[in-house]
Coordinates of C-alpha atoms in Angstrom, one line a residue:
Chain A
X29 CA -0.1 -0.3 0.2
X30 CA 1.7 3.8 -0.8
X31 CA 1.7 5.7 2.0
X32 CA 1.1 8.5 -0.1
X33 CA -2.3 8.9 1.3
X34 CA -0.9 8.4 5.6
X35 CA 0.8 10.9 7.1
X36 CA 3.5 9.4 6.8
X37 CA 5.9 9.1 4.3
X38 CA 8.1 10.7 1.4
X39 CA 5.1 13.9 0.9
X40 CA 2.8 13.0 3.4
X41 CA -0.7 14.7 3.2
X42 CA -2.7 17.3 5.4
X43 CA -6.1 17.8 6.8
X44 CA -6.7 21.3 5.0
X45 CA -9.7 22.4 3.1
X46 CA -8.6 25.0 0.4
X47 CA -10.1 28.4 1.8
X48 CA -9.9 29.7 -2.1
X49 CA -10.3 28.3 -6.0
X50 CA -8.1 28.4 -8.9
X51 CA -9.9 30.6 -10.0
X52 CA -9.4 33.1 -7.4
X53 CA -6.2 32.7 -6.7
X54 CA -5.1 33.7 -10.6
X55 CA -7.4 36.2 -10.8
X56 CA -5.8 38.1 -8.6
X57 CA -2.9 37.5 -8.7
X58 CA -2.9 38.3 -12.5
X59 CA -4.4 41.5 -10.6
X60 CA -1.5 42.5 -8.8
X61 CA 1.2 41.9 -11.6
X62 CA 0.1 44.9 -13.7
X63 CA -0.2 46.8 -10.1
X64 CA 3.2 46.1 -10.2
X65 CA 3.8 47.5 -13.0
X66 CA 4.6 43.6 -15.2
X67 CA 3.3 42.2 -18.5
X68 CA 1.5 39.2 -19.0
X69 CA 2.9 37.3 -21.7
X70 CA 1.9 34.6 -23.0
X71 CA 2.7 31.4 -20.8
X72 CA 4.2 28.9 -23.7
X73 CA 6.1 25.6 -22.3
X74 CA 8.9 25.7 -21.1
X75 CA 10.7 22.6 -21.2
X76 CA 8.5 19.5 -19.5
X77 CA 6.0 22.2 -17.4
X78 CA 3.5 25.4 -18.7
X79 CA 3.5 28.2 -16.7
X80 CA 0.1 29.2 -15.2
X81 CA 1.5 32.5 -15.5
X82 CA 4.1 34.8 -16.9
X83 CA 4.5 38.2 -16.4
X84 CA 8.0 40.6 -17.3
X85 CA 9.0 44.2 -16.7
X86 CA 11.8 45.9 -18.1
X87 CA 13.9 48.5 -15.6
X88 CA 16.4 50.4 -18.1
X89 CA 18.1 47.9 -19.7
X90 CA 17.4 44.8 -17.2
X91 CA 14.7 42.6 -17.9
X92 CA 12.6 41.3 -15.0
X93 CA 10.8 38.1 -16.2
X94 CA 8.7 35.4 -13.9
X95 CA 7.0 32.6 -14.1
X96 CA 4.7 31.4 -11.2
X97 CA 2.7 27.7 -10.9
X98 CA -0.6 28.1 -8.8
X99 CA -2.3 26.3 -5.9
X100 CA -4.5 25.8 -4.0
X101 CA -3.0 24.0 -1.2
X102 CA -0.5 23.0 0.6
X103 CA -1.2 19.5 -0.1
X104 CA -0.6 20.3 -4.1
X105 CA 3.0 22.6 -3.2
X106 CA 5.2 19.7 -3.4
X107 CA 3.6 19.2 -7.2
X108 CA 3.8 22.6 -8.4
X109 CA 7.5 22.6 -6.9
X110 CA 8.6 20.3 -9.0
X111 CA 7.0 22.3 -12.2
X112 CA 9.3 25.3 -11.3
X113 CA 12.1 22.4 -10.8
X114 CA 11.0 21.1 -14.5
X115 CA 11.0 24.8 -15.6
X116 CA 14.6 25.8 -14.3
X117 CA 15.8 22.5 -16.0
X118 CA 16.0 24.8 -19.3
X119 CA 15.9 28.5 -18.2
X120 CA 18.7 28.2 -15.2
X121 CA 18.9 31.2 -13.2
X122 CA 17.1 33.6 -16.1
X123 CA 13.7 33.6 -14.4
X124 CA 11.9 34.4 -10.9
X125 CA 9.7 30.4 -9.8
X126 CA 6.5 31.2 -8.0
X127 CA 4.9 28.8 -6.6
X128 CA 1.3 30.9 -5.6
X129 CA -0.5 29.4 -3.5
X130 CA -3.5 31.1 -1.2
X131 CA -2.9 32.1 2.9
X132 CA -2.5 28.0 4.2
X133 CA -2.5 26.9 7.2
X134 CA 0.8 27.7 8.8
X135 CA 1.3 25.4 11.3
X136 CA 0.6 22.4 8.3
X137 CA 3.8 24.8 6.4
X138 CA 6.1 24.4 8.9
X139 CA 5.6 20.8 9.2
X140 CA 6.1 21.3 5.1
X141 CA 8.4 22.9 5.1
X142 CA 11.0 21.5 8.0
X143 CA 9.0 19.6 10.8
X144 CA 7.7 16.6 9.1
X145 CA 8.7 17.3 5.6
X146 CA 12.2 19.1 4.3
X147 CA 11.4 20.9 1.6
X148 CA 12.5 24.0 2.9
X149 CA 16.5 22.8 1.6
X150 CA 15.6 22.0 -1.9
X151 CA 13.2 25.0 -2.5
X152 CA 16.2 27.5 -0.8
X153 CA 18.7 25.3 -2.8
X154 CA 16.7 26.5 -6.6
X155 CA 15.8 30.1 -4.7
X156 CA 12.7 29.8 -5.4
X157 CA 9.9 31.3 -4.2
X158 CA 5.9 31.4 -2.4
X159 CA 4.3 33.7 -2.8
X160 CA 0.4 34.2 -0.4
X161 CA -2.3 35.5 -2.0
X162 CA -5.5 36.6 -0.5
X163 CA -8.1 37.6 -3.0
X164 CA -10.5 38.3 -0.3
X165 CA -8.8 40.9 0.7
X166 CA -6.3 42.0 -1.8
X167 CA -3.3 41.3 -0.4
X168 CA 0.1 39.7 -1.4
X169 CA 2.6 38.3 0.4
X170 CA 6.3 36.4 -0.1
X171 CA 6.6 34.1 2.5
X172 CA 10.1 33.1 0.7
X173 CA 13.1 34.1 -1.4
X174 CA 12.9 36.7 -2.7
X175 CA 11.7 38.4 -5.8
X176 CA 15.0 39.8 -8.2
X177 CA 12.6 42.8 -8.7
X178 CA 13.1 44.6 -5.0
X179 CA 10.7 47.8 -6.1
X180 CA 8.0 44.5 -6.3
X181 CA 9.1 44.4 -2.3
X182 CA 6.6 47.7 -2.4
X183 CA 3.8 46.3 -3.3
X184 CA 3.5 43.2 -0.8
X185 CA 1.3 44.0 1.9
X186 CA 3.6 42.7 4.6
X187 CA 6.7 43.1 3.0
X188 CA 8.1 41.9 7.0
X189 CA 7.2 38.0 6.3
X190 CA 10.0 37.5 4.4
X191 CA 11.7 36.9 7.7
X192 CA 9.3 33.5 7.9
X193 CA 12.8 31.3 6.2
X194 CA 14.4 32.6 8.9
X195 CA 12.3 31.4 11.9
X196 CA 12.9 27.8 9.5
X197 CA 15.8 27.9 9.1
X198 CA 16.8 27.9 12.8
X199 CA 14.4 25.4 13.3
X200 CA 16.8 23.9 10.7
X201 CA 20.0 23.6 13.0
X202 CA 19.2 20.1 14.8
X203 CA 19.2 18.9 11.4
X204 CA 22.5 20.3 9.7
X205 CA 23.9 19.4 13.3
X206 CA 22.6 15.5 12.9
X207 CA 23.5 16.0 9.1
X208 CA 27.6 16.9 10.2
X209 CA 28.2 16.2 13.8
Chain B
X29 CA 36.8 53.1 18.9
X30 CA 35.2 50.7 20.8
X31 CA 37.2 48.9 23.7
X32 CA 36.4 46.7 26.4
X33 CA 37.6 48.2 30.1
X34 CA 37.9 44.2 31.3
X35 CA 39.4 42.7 28.5
X36 CA 42.6 44.0 26.8
X37 CA 42.5 43.8 22.8
X38 CA 45.7 43.1 20.3
X39 CA 46.1 46.4 18.4
X40 CA 43.6 45.8 14.9
X41 CA 43.5 47.1 11.6
X42 CA 41.4 49.5 11.2
X43 CA 38.9 50.9 7.9
X44 CA 36.3 53.5 7.1
X45 CA 33.0 53.6 6.0
X46 CA 31.1 55.7 3.6
X47 CA 28.9 56.7 6.0
X48 CA 26.8 59.2 3.6
X49 CA 23.4 58.2 3.2
X50 CA 23.5 57.3 -0.7
X51 CA 26.4 55.6 -0.5
X52 CA 26.1 53.6 2.4
X53 CA 26.8 49.8 0.1
X54 CA 28.9 51.5 -2.2
X55 CA 31.8 48.6 -2.3
X56 CA 29.8 45.7 -1.5
X57 CA 29.9 43.5 -3.6
X58 CA 27.2 41.0 -2.8
X59 CA 24.2 41.0 -2.7
X60 CA 21.9 41.8 0.4
X61 CA 18.0 41.0 -0.5
X62 CA 15.6 38.3 2.0
X63 CA 15.8 36.0 -1.6
X64 CA 18.8 34.5 0.3
X65 CA 17.5 33.9 3.4
X66 CA 17.5 31.1 5.1
X67 CA 20.6 29.2 2.7
X68 CA 21.8 26.0 3.9
X69 CA 25.7 26.2 3.0
X70 CA 27.8 22.5 3.5
X71 CA 30.4 21.9 5.1
X72 CA 31.5 20.5 1.4
X73 CA 30.8 24.4 -0.1
X74 CA 31.7 26.8 2.8
X75 CA 35.1 28.5 3.1
X76 CA 34.7 29.5 6.3
X77 CA 32.8 29.6 9.6
X78 CA 32.7 31.4 12.2
X79 CA 30.5 30.7 15.9
X80 CA 28.8 27.1 16.7
X81 CA 29.0 24.3 18.2
X82 CA 32.9 23.2 17.1
X83 CA 33.4 26.7 18.9
X84 CA 31.1 25.4 21.8
X85 CA 29.0 28.9 21.3
X86 CA 31.0 30.6 22.3
X87 CA 30.5 34.2 19.6
X88 CA 28.6 37.7 20.1
X89 CA 26.6 39.4 18.0
X90 CA 26.8 43.0 20.6
X91 CA 25.0 46.0 20.0
X92 CA 25.1 48.7 22.2
X93 CA 23.8 52.4 22.3
X94 CA 26.4 55.2 23.3
X95 CA 24.6 58.4 25.2
X96 CA 27.5 59.9 23.9
X97 CA 27.6 61.3 20.2
X98 CA 31.4 61.8 20.7
X99 CA 31.7 58.2 21.5
X100 CA 31.1 56.8 17.8
X101 CA 33.2 57.8 15.3
X102 CA 30.6 57.4 12.5
X103 CA 32.3 54.4 10.0
X104 CA 35.0 53.1 12.5
X105 CA 35.5 49.5 11.1
X106 CA 37.8 47.9 12.7
X107 CA 39.6 44.6 12.6
X108 CA 41.0 42.2 14.9
X109 CA 42.3 38.8 13.8
X110 CA 42.2 37.9 10.2
X111 CA 40.9 38.8 7.5
X112 CA 38.5 36.2 4.2
X113 CA 40.7 36.3 2.0
X114 CA 44.2 35.1 5.1
X115 CA 42.2 32.2 6.1
X116 CA 42.7 28.7 4.2
X117 CA 39.3 27.4 3.1
X118 CA 37.3 25.5 6.0
X119 CA 38.5 27.0 9.2
X120 CA 36.0 27.4 11.6
X121 CA 36.8 30.3 14.0
X122 CA 35.0 32.1 17.7
X123 CA 33.8 34.9 16.5
X124 CA 32.8 38.6 18.0
X125 CA 31.0 41.6 16.6
X126 CA 30.0 44.7 18.7
X127 CA 28.5 47.2 16.9
X128 CA 27.6 50.3 19.0
X129 CA 25.8 53.5 17.4
X130 CA 23.8 56.7 18.7
X131 CA 20.9 59.0 17.5
X132 CA 19.7 61.4 19.0
X133 CA 16.2 59.4 19.9
X134 CA 18.7 56.3 20.1
X135 CA 17.2 54.7 24.0
X136 CA 18.7 51.3 25.4
X137 CA 15.8 50.4 24.6
X138 CA 16.0 49.9 21.1
X139 CA 18.6 48.0 21.2
X140 CA 16.6 44.3 21.1
X141 CA 15.3 45.3 17.6
X142 CA 18.8 46.7 16.7
X143 CA 20.4 43.5 17.3
X144 CA 18.2 41.8 14.1
X145 CA 19.4 44.7 12.0
X146 CA 23.0 43.7 13.0
X147 CA 22.2 40.3 12.7
X148 CA 20.7 40.8 8.7
X149 CA 24.6 41.2 6.7
X150 CA 24.5 37.7 7.9
X151 CA 20.9 37.1 7.5
X152 CA 20.4 38.3 4.2
X153 CA 23.9 37.9 2.0
X154 CA 24.9 36.3 -0.4
X155 CA 26.5 33.0 0.0
X156 CA 26.5 34.0 4.3
X157 CA 24.6 31.1 6.2
X158 CA 23.1 32.7 9.7
X159 CA 22.0 29.8 12.3
X160 CA 20.5 30.8 15.5
X161 CA 20.9 34.1 17.6
X162 CA 22.8 35.7 21.0
X163 CA 24.4 33.0 22.9
X164 CA 23.7 29.6 20.3
X165 CA 24.9 31.5 17.1
X166 CA 26.1 29.9 14.0
X167 CA 27.4 31.4 11.1
X168 CA 29.1 30.1 7.3
X169 CA 30.5 31.6 4.5
X170 CA 30.8 29.8 1.1
X171 CA 33.3 29.6 -1.7
X172 CA 31.4 31.5 -4.1
X173 CA 30.7 34.6 -2.3
X174 CA 34.1 34.3 -0.3
X175 CA 36.1 36.4 -3.1
X176 CA 33.6 38.6 -3.1
X177 CA 34.0 38.9 0.5
X178 CA 35.7 40.9 3.0
X179 CA 35.5 41.3 6.8
X180 CA 35.7 45.7 5.9
X181 CA 33.0 45.0 3.5
X182 CA 30.8 43.4 6.2
X183 CA 30.9 45.8 8.5
X184 CA 30.3 47.8 6.3
X185 CA 26.7 46.3 5.6
X186 CA 26.2 46.0 9.6
X187 CA 26.1 49.3 9.4
X188 CA 24.0 50.0 6.4
X189 CA 21.3 47.5 7.3
X190 CA 21.2 49.1 10.8
X191 CA 20.6 53.0 9.7
X192 CA 18.4 52.2 6.7
X193 CA 16.3 50.3 8.9
X194 CA 16.0 52.1 12.2
X195 CA 16.5 55.2 10.2
X196 CA 16.5 56.3 14.5
X197 CA 20.3 54.8 14.2
X198 CA 23.0 58.1 13.0
X199 CA 26.2 56.9 13.6
X200 CA 27.9 53.7 13.9
X201 CA 31.2 52.1 14.2
X202 CA 32.0 48.3 14.6
X203 CA 34.5 46.1 16.3
X204 CA 34.5 42.9 14.4
X205 CA 37.1 40.5 16.6
X206 CA 37.9 36.9 14.4
X207 CA 39.4 34.4 17.3
X208 CA 41.8 32.8 15.5
X209 CA 44.4 31.7 17.6
X210 CA 47.2 34.8 17.3
X211 CA 45.4 37.1 18.7
X212 CA 44.2 35.4 21.7
X213 CA 41.2 32.2 20.3
X214 CA 38.4 31.2 21.5
X215 CA 40.3 32.1 25.4
X216 CA 39.7 36.0 23.9
X217 CA 36.0 36.1 23.1
X218 CA 35.1 33.8 25.5
X219 CA 36.0 36.2 28.0
X220 CA 34.6 39.1 26.3
X221 CA 31.5 37.1 26.7
X222 CA 32.1 36.2 30.7
X223 CA 33.0 40.0 31.4
X224 CA 30.7 42.6 29.0
X225 CA 29.1 40.7 26.8
X226 CA 26.9 37.5 29.4
X227 CA 26.2 39.8 32.1
X228 CA 24.6 42.3 29.9
X229 CA 22.6 40.4 28.6
X230 CA 21.4 38.7 31.8
X231 CA 19.9 42.2 33.1
X232 CA 18.4 42.7 29.5
X233 CA 16.5 39.6 30.3
X234 CA 16.2 40.5 34.9
X235 CA 14.9 44.0 33.5
X236 CA 12.4 42.2 31.0
X237 CA 11.4 39.2 33.7
X238 CA 10.4 41.8 36.2
X239 CA 7.7 44.3 34.5
X240 CA 4.4 43.2 34.9
X241 CA 1.0 44.2 33.2
X242 CA 0.2 46.4 35.9
X243 CA 3.8 48.3 35.1
X244 CA 3.0 49.2 31.9
X245 CA 0.9 51.6 30.0
X246 CA -0.2 50.5 26.9
X247 CA 0.1 46.3 25.7
X248 CA 1.3 46.1 21.6
X249 CA -0.5 43.9 19.3
X250 CA 0.9 42.0 16.1
X251 CA -0.2 40.7 12.7
X252 CA 2.3 38.8 11.5
X253 CA 1.0 36.5 10.6
X254 CA -2.9 37.4 9.5
X255 CA -0.7 36.2 5.7
X256 CA -1.5 32.4 6.9
X257 CA -4.8 33.4 9.5
X258 CA -6.3 36.3 9.0
X259 CA -8.3 37.2 11.0
X260 CA -5.7 36.3 14.4
X261 CA -4.5 38.7 15.9
X262 CA -1.8 38.5 19.0
X263 CA -1.6 39.9 22.5
X264 CA 2.0 41.1 23.0
X265 CA 2.2 42.5 27.6
X266 CA 5.6 42.1 29.8
X267 CA 3.6 38.9 30.6
X268 CA 2.9 37.6 28.0
X269 CA 4.8 36.8 25.0
X270 CA 3.9 36.1 21.4
X271 CA 3.6 32.5 20.4
X272 CA 6.0 32.3 18.3
X273 CA 8.9 33.5 21.0
X274 CA 10.7 36.1 18.3
X275 CA 9.6 38.8 20.0
X276 CA 9.2 40.9 23.4
X277 CA 7.0 43.4 25.2
X278 CA 10.1 45.6 24.6
X279 CA 11.0 44.3 21.6
X280 CA 7.8 44.8 20.5
X281 CA 7.9 49.1 21.8
X282 CA 10.9 49.4 20.0
X283 CA 9.2 48.5 16.7
X284 CA 6.5 50.4 16.8
X285 CA 8.5 53.2 17.4
X286 CA 10.9 52.3 14.8
X287 CA 8.0 51.8 12.5
X288 CA 4.6 52.9 13.4
X289 CA 2.4 51.2 10.6
X290 CA 3.7 47.9 10.2
X291 CA 2.6 45.7 12.0
X292 CA 3.2 45.6 15.6
X293 CA 0.7 48.6 16.8
X294 CA -0.5 50.1 19.9
X295 CA -2.8 48.4 21.8
X296 CA -4.4 50.6 25.0
X297 CA -5.1 48.3 28.2
X298 CA -8.2 50.5 28.7
X299 CA -10.4 49.2 31.7
X300 CA -9.0 46.3 33.6
X301 CA -12.5 44.3 34.3
X302 CA -11.0 41.4 35.7
X303 CA -7.9 41.1 36.3
X304 CA -7.6 37.3 37.3
X305 CA -8.6 36.8 33.6
X306 CA -6.9 39.3 32.1
X307 CA -10.3 40.6 30.7
X308 CA -9.1 44.6 29.2
X309 CA -11.4 46.8 27.1
X310 CA -8.7 48.3 25.4
X311 CA -8.0 45.2 24.3
X312 CA -10.9 44.2 23.7
X313 CA -11.7 47.2 21.1
X314 CA -8.4 46.8 19.2
X315 CA -8.4 42.6 18.8
X316 CA -12.1 43.5 17.7
X317 CA -10.9 45.9 15.6
X318 CA -8.0 44.1 13.7
X319 CA -9.8 41.1 13.7
X320 CA -12.2 42.2 11.3
X321 CA -14.7 42.1 13.7
X322 CA -14.6 38.3 14.6
X323 CA -13.1 38.4 18.0
X324 CA -14.7 40.9 20.3
X325 CA -13.8 40.0 23.9
X326 CA -10.4 38.1 24.9
X327 CA -8.6 37.1 27.8
X328 CA -5.6 36.7 28.4
X329 CA -4.8 34.4 30.9
X330 CA -6.5 31.3 30.3
X331 CA -7.2 29.0 27.9
X332 CA -10.9 28.1 28.3
X333 CA -12.8 30.4 28.0
X334 CA -12.4 33.6 25.5
X335 CA -8.5 32.4 25.0
X336 CA -6.4 34.3 22.2
X337 CA -6.3 33.2 18.8
X338 CA -3.6 30.8 17.1
X339 CA -1.9 31.7 14.4
X340 CA 0.5 28.5 13.5
X341 CA 4.3 29.0 14.5
X342 CA 3.6 28.9 18.1
X343 CA 6.1 26.1 19.8
X344 CA 3.7 24.3 23.0
X345 CA -0.2 24.2 23.3
X346 CA -2.9 24.1 26.5
X347 CA -5.3 21.7 25.6
X348 CA -8.4 21.4 28.0
X349 CA -9.1 17.6 29.0
X350 CA -13.3 17.5 29.9
X351 CA -12.8 13.7 31.2
X352 CA -10.3 15.2 34.0
X353 CA -11.7 19.0 34.0
X354 CA -7.9 19.4 33.2
X355 CA -5.2 21.3 31.4
X356 CA -2.7 19.6 29.1
X357 CA 0.1 21.2 28.2
X358 CA 2.7 19.7 24.7
X359 CA 5.4 20.9 23.4
X360 CA 6.1 20.7 19.7
X361 CA 9.1 18.1 20.0
X362 CA 6.8 15.3 21.4
X363 CA 5.9 13.5 18.9
X364 CA 3.3 11.2 20.6
X365 CA -0.4 11.1 21.2
X366 CA -2.2 12.7 24.4
X367 CA -4.8 12.2 26.9
X368 CA -7.6 14.2 24.5
X369 CA -6.5 11.4 21.2
X370 CA -4.1 13.6 19.5
X371 CA -0.7 14.0 18.4
X372 CA 1.2 17.8 18.6
X373 CA 0.3 17.8 14.9
X374 CA -2.8 16.9 14.1
X375 CA -4.1 19.2 17.9
X376 CA -2.1 22.5 16.2
X377 CA -4.2 21.5 12.3
X378 CA -7.3 22.0 15.0
X379 CA -6.2 24.8 17.0
X380 CA -4.1 27.5 13.6
X381 CA -6.5 29.7 11.3
X382 CA -7.3 32.4 13.3
X383 CA -10.2 30.7 15.4
X384 CA -11.2 31.5 19.2
X385 CA -10.6 28.2 19.4
X386 CA -11.7 28.5 23.7
X387 CA -10.2 24.9 25.6
X388 CA -7.0 25.0 23.3
X389 CA -4.3 27.8 22.9
X390 CA -0.5 28.7 21.9
X391 CA 2.8 29.0 24.3
X392 CA 5.9 30.1 22.9
X393 CA 8.3 27.9 25.3
X394 CA 8.6 31.4 27.5
X395 CA 5.5 31.3 28.3
X396 CA 4.4 29.3 31.5
X397 CA 6.8 31.5 32.8
X398 CA 5.5 34.6 33.9
X399 CA 3.9 34.2 36.6
X400 CA 0.1 35.0 34.9
X401 CA 0.0 32.2 32.7
X402 CA -3.5 30.3 32.4
X403 CA -4.2 32.3 36.1
X404 CA -7.8 32.7 34.9
X405 CA -8.5 28.7 34.2
X406 CA -6.5 27.9 38.0
X407 CA -2.7 28.1 36.7
X408 CA -0.7 25.6 37.8
X409 CA -3.9 23.9 40.2
X410 CA -5.2 23.0 36.7
X411 CA -2.5 21.2 34.3
X412 CA -2.8 17.5 35.2
X413 CA -0.6 16.3 31.9
X414 CA 3.5 17.3 30.4
X415 CA 5.7 15.0 28.5
X416 CA 8.3 14.6 30.6
X417 CA 10.8 16.5 28.4
X418 CA 8.7 19.1 28.1
X419 CA 8.2 19.1 32.0
X420 CA 11.8 19.0 33.2
X421 CA 12.6 21.8 31.1
X422 CA 9.4 24.0 32.4
X423 CA 10.6 22.6 35.4
X424 CA 12.0 26.3 37.3
X425 CA 8.5 27.8 36.3
X426 CA 6.3 25.1 38.3
X427 CA 5.8 25.2 41.4
X428 CA 7.8 22.1 43.3
X429 CA 5.0 21.7 45.2
X430 CA 2.7 19.8 42.5
X431 CA 5.5 19.4 39.7
X432 CA 5.4 15.1 41.1
X433 CA 1.4 15.9 40.4
X434 CA 1.3 16.5 37.1
X435 CA 1.4 13.5 34.8
X436 CA 3.8 12.8 31.8
X437 CA 3.7 10.4 29.7
X438 CA 5.2 7.7 31.3
X439 CA 1.9 7.8 33.7
X440 CA 0.1 7.0 30.5
X441 CA -2.4 9.4 28.7
X442 CA -5.7 7.1 29.4
X443 CA -8.3 8.9 31.1
X444 CA -8.7 6.2 33.7
X445 CA -4.4 5.7 35.0
X446 CA -4.2 9.7 34.9
X447 CA -7.7 9.9 37.1
X448 CA -5.9 7.6 39.8
X449 CA -2.2 9.2 39.5
X450 CA -4.1 12.5 39.8
X451 CA -5.5 11.0 43.8
X452 CA -2.9 8.8 44.0
X453 CA -0.5 12.4 44.2
X454 CA -2.9 14.8 45.8
X455 CA -3.2 17.0 43.1
X456 CA -4.1 19.9 44.1
X457 CA -7.1 19.8 41.0
X458 CA -8.4 16.8 42.8
X459 CA -10.1 19.5 45.6
X460 CA -10.4 22.6 44.8
X461 CA -11.4 22.2 40.6
X462 CA -13.5 18.9 40.7
X463 CA -16.7 17.5 42.8
X464 CA -17.1 15.4 45.5
X465 CA -13.7 13.6 43.6
X466 CA -15.1 13.6 40.7
X467 CA -14.1 15.9 37.7
X468 CA -17.6 17.8 36.0
X469 CA -16.5 18.2 32.2
X470 CA -17.2 21.8 30.9
X471 CA -18.8 22.2 28.4
X472 CA -16.9 24.4 25.9
X473 CA -18.6 26.1 23.0
X474 CA -17.7 25.6 19.4
X475 CA -14.7 27.7 17.8
X476 CA -15.5 31.8 18.0
X477 CA -19.6 31.3 20.1
X478 CA -19.9 32.7 22.7
X479 CA -20.3 30.8 25.9
X480 CA -23.2 29.6 26.9
X481 CA -24.0 31.7 30.1
X482 CA -22.9 34.8 28.1
X483 CA -24.5 35.4 24.8
X484 CA -21.9 37.9 24.6
X485 CA -19.4 39.4 26.9
X486 CA -19.4 43.0 26.9

């Protein structure tokens, strides 16, 4: 029997109900990006994957390009990250890679990232970003990572939330020690 | 020039960093951005390591607020010990970073958030890894960024980040000591820690622990976690730390002074309606406004009746056990089941999200140290079960006469077994809360609903 359906195994399943549907999230993300001065460009396939949204902005001679994979819950996050990893095989560091989620349970996210699973490390190794979208409150925040386009930070409702990475990293200390000592 | 009266220091190399605001980071070659927060640098990728377990964590980052402007030579950076390019790849040293800051409006209370500024270039620097803070600090630099880094540039970044993140800082200087054997090694750092740094940490902690809720005019609130838990509002008082454990009352005060429009805010106390439960009109009003008008009442010192909402980053939890009419505590590290039939993970999944779940409450590791801890529920006399290791961790705050009367997983998680234990040990709950030797369960309302005996507490 596969353990993937239990709260054990390589990827656990969390008892969560998505707060928003995918369509609502896509609409909210599109509105946010346009408001922040980004242009939505055709989300053509990149290698083995197709982003949900692709957006770009040019400042002087610098062009910022971002791709987004939008998912509804922590349970879909690994699959979303896998999509981003596929894209990164082809586009390397030329893009910002973002997994966008609705407001998910912070507790489950902590378990997902570090306590029960270890997805925090590969996310950081590949400089993937996780954004949280709240269509009801028209708020977007960057939870992990940060866009190369630093100006985009002014549009997040709470830029301080990116400090969450340090909170998780401190929780990871024991795991790093266990690896090396 | 920073000198430490109790410890003679060898001579260092002195650098001058730019002090004009638009030049603060001139010459810094690494990117400093939240993009790099939380990096993990493995041993094989590491160029050098400072602090950490190899040196028994004998290292520090210390911030001093100077009272006299003349005590600070703006932009001065002194390095004692080898520069980054002068050490062998794979080197590891204890270290010390001392920042001295001055500003017309800068006061001692600002040290807490300023220390965070001291961590920032390590925390957000491209190719740097920062783990933990204060007395367990551990930092690494990777090979790729080593070629672009020097201690002068790191000192410049430290001062620059302090100035741009905390505009109250007008002048700053830094003393960086890399504890290589030729400058005194671990002994030098340890002497500075023992004679100067630790006593200051202890004095700050004592000041914090000495403050009581009655001593202050206002409390503070935090809504940082509303991104996850849209209706959650955290109340921060001298005797009630936020669940995440990352901020103190003084830290919140300083954060609000520096950034009055941020996620932390003033929570006026208003009138105290119930000193035992911890009900204040001002707290109720602010929580109501900031929780999208979903939470009307909060008792600061109760997990049973109108407790504070929970986000999801709490380090431990209090939970009601109806069959015992008692309260259990469990921390994140305990993987087993609790007497209510769930493990921490499942309990936390239920509690988190910003609802007011009567009968459960998130805790920081420090929360039980408060004299007002759950006093509205009966305090330690109502607590009947704690996992063994967590109980040991809390040994200093559990009243001696109750310690042995609180059950652990060694007694079991079955209700009859715990009940028998409590009776045998004459736990105070038996006489104070049970009726005729039998527990009488409370009828806990559903999340966000009022208690049946009061349709609305006003």
